[in-house]
Amino acid sequence: MHKSVAPTGPEKVITKNNPNSFRETELMDYLKENNISNLVITGMMTDVCVAATTRAAMDLGFENTIISDAVTTRNRELHGKSLPANRVTETYLAGLNVLGGLYSKVESTEDFLK
């Protein structure tokens, strides 16, 4: 964990080894024990961990909000074509926000904090 985002107090840290943060972790137990039903999702990489965790969270009954300017990914290649990271992120966020936020609402930090 980068020191700029490391907990400074008694925050819970859950280590994961899979793209889906619920898989083989204590995340679900922690959320249930603390009556948490709304998740704010940020992180790296939009098309891998963010997408997998967001879809799993929706399937498990959570209401999700992804902070669009707090997620990113890397450039990708497909069929010899380069896909810039910002386009990959935009495409995945659009898919997660489909049908009025089926998997997740998507908001900027500024809008979320209003």
XYZ file of C-alpha atoms in Angstrom:
114
model
C 0.000 0.000 0.000
C 1.365 3.405 -0.955
C 2.094 5.591 2.065
C -0.018 8.429 0.628
C -3.174 6.333 1.056
C -2.162 4.224 4.052
C -4.504 4.343 7.048
C -3.542 6.860 9.708
C -5.864 5.524 12.365
C -7.717 2.357 13.257
C -9.059 1.730 9.742
C -9.590 -1.884 8.715
C -7.177 -3.152 6.047
C -8.252 -6.232 4.084
C -5.623 -7.874 1.908
C -6.808 -9.433 -1.338
C -5.160 -11.650 -3.921
C -7.889 -11.724 -6.582
C -9.536 -9.061 -8.771
C -12.857 -9.505 -6.921
C -12.317 -8.045 -3.445
C -14.981 -10.363 -2.003
C -13.259 -13.559 -3.151
C -11.318 -15.337 -0.406
C -11.300 -12.296 1.898
C -13.120 -11.223 5.040
C -14.690 -8.235 3.259
C -18.255 -9.575 3.211
C -18.118 -10.505 6.900
C -16.757 -7.078 7.805
C -19.440 -5.248 5.823
C -22.239 -7.354 7.353
C -20.900 -6.977 10.906
C -20.835 -3.208 10.468
C -24.216 -2.945 8.692
C -22.637 -1.405 5.596
C -24.840 -1.612 2.502
C -23.551 1.285 0.380
C -20.066 1.082 -1.093
C -17.908 3.838 -2.554
C -15.473 2.223 -4.955
C -12.129 3.647 -6.075
C -8.885 2.120 -7.218
C -6.789 0.470 -9.837
C -7.506 -1.054 -12.399
C -10.914 -0.027 -13.702
C -11.221 -2.916 -16.155
C -10.016 -5.588 -13.735
C -10.385 -5.131 -9.962
C -12.852 -2.242 -9.971
C -15.158 -3.956 -12.482
C -14.968 -7.390 -10.821
C -15.600 -6.032 -7.331
C -18.417 -3.737 -8.451
C -20.292 -6.510 -10.259
C -19.858 -8.890 -7.333
C -21.034 -6.232 -4.880
C -24.207 -5.628 -6.887
C -24.866 -9.369 -7.058
C -24.488 -9.490 -3.267
C -27.045 -6.718 -2.778
C -24.856 -3.658 -2.236
C -25.577 -0.185 -3.594
C -22.425 1.069 -5.300
C -20.952 4.398 -6.289
C -17.737 4.534 -8.305
C -15.781 7.782 -8.086
C -14.841 8.322 -11.730
C -11.772 10.477 -11.108
C -10.473 8.057 -8.454
C -10.144 5.028 -10.749
C -7.792 4.361 -13.621
C -6.107 1.619 -15.591
C -3.279 1.078 -18.061
C -3.179 1.288 -21.829
C -4.384 -1.963 -23.388
C -3.850 -3.674 -26.714
C -6.336 -5.726 -28.678
C -5.902 -7.128 -32.188
C -2.796 -5.007 -32.656
C -4.575 -1.781 -31.744
C -3.624 0.364 -28.790
C -6.421 1.379 -26.447
C -5.536 4.383 -24.273
C -6.172 3.999 -20.550
C -8.688 6.838 -20.395
C -10.842 5.217 -23.104
C -10.689 1.836 -21.380
C -11.770 3.451 -18.108
C -14.593 5.423 -19.764
C -15.887 2.310 -21.524
C -15.914 0.221 -18.356
C -17.540 2.970 -16.308
C -20.244 3.362 -18.960
C -20.913 -0.379 -18.787
C -21.120 -0.411 -14.994
C -23.453 2.598 -15.076
C -25.729 1.011 -17.724
C -29.508 1.248 -17.261
C -29.285 4.123 -14.818
C -26.635 2.571 -12.617
C -27.454 -1.130 -12.749
C -24.100 -2.097 -11.252
C -23.094 1.283 -9.902
C -23.717 4.978 -9.974
C -20.700 6.798 -11.386
C -19.889 10.247 -10.015
C -16.936 12.613 -9.873
C -15.383 13.377 -6.506
C -16.835 16.887 -6.656
C -20.386 15.648 -7.286
C -20.117 12.910 -4.669
C -19.043 15.370 -1.970
C -21.941 17.779 -2.606
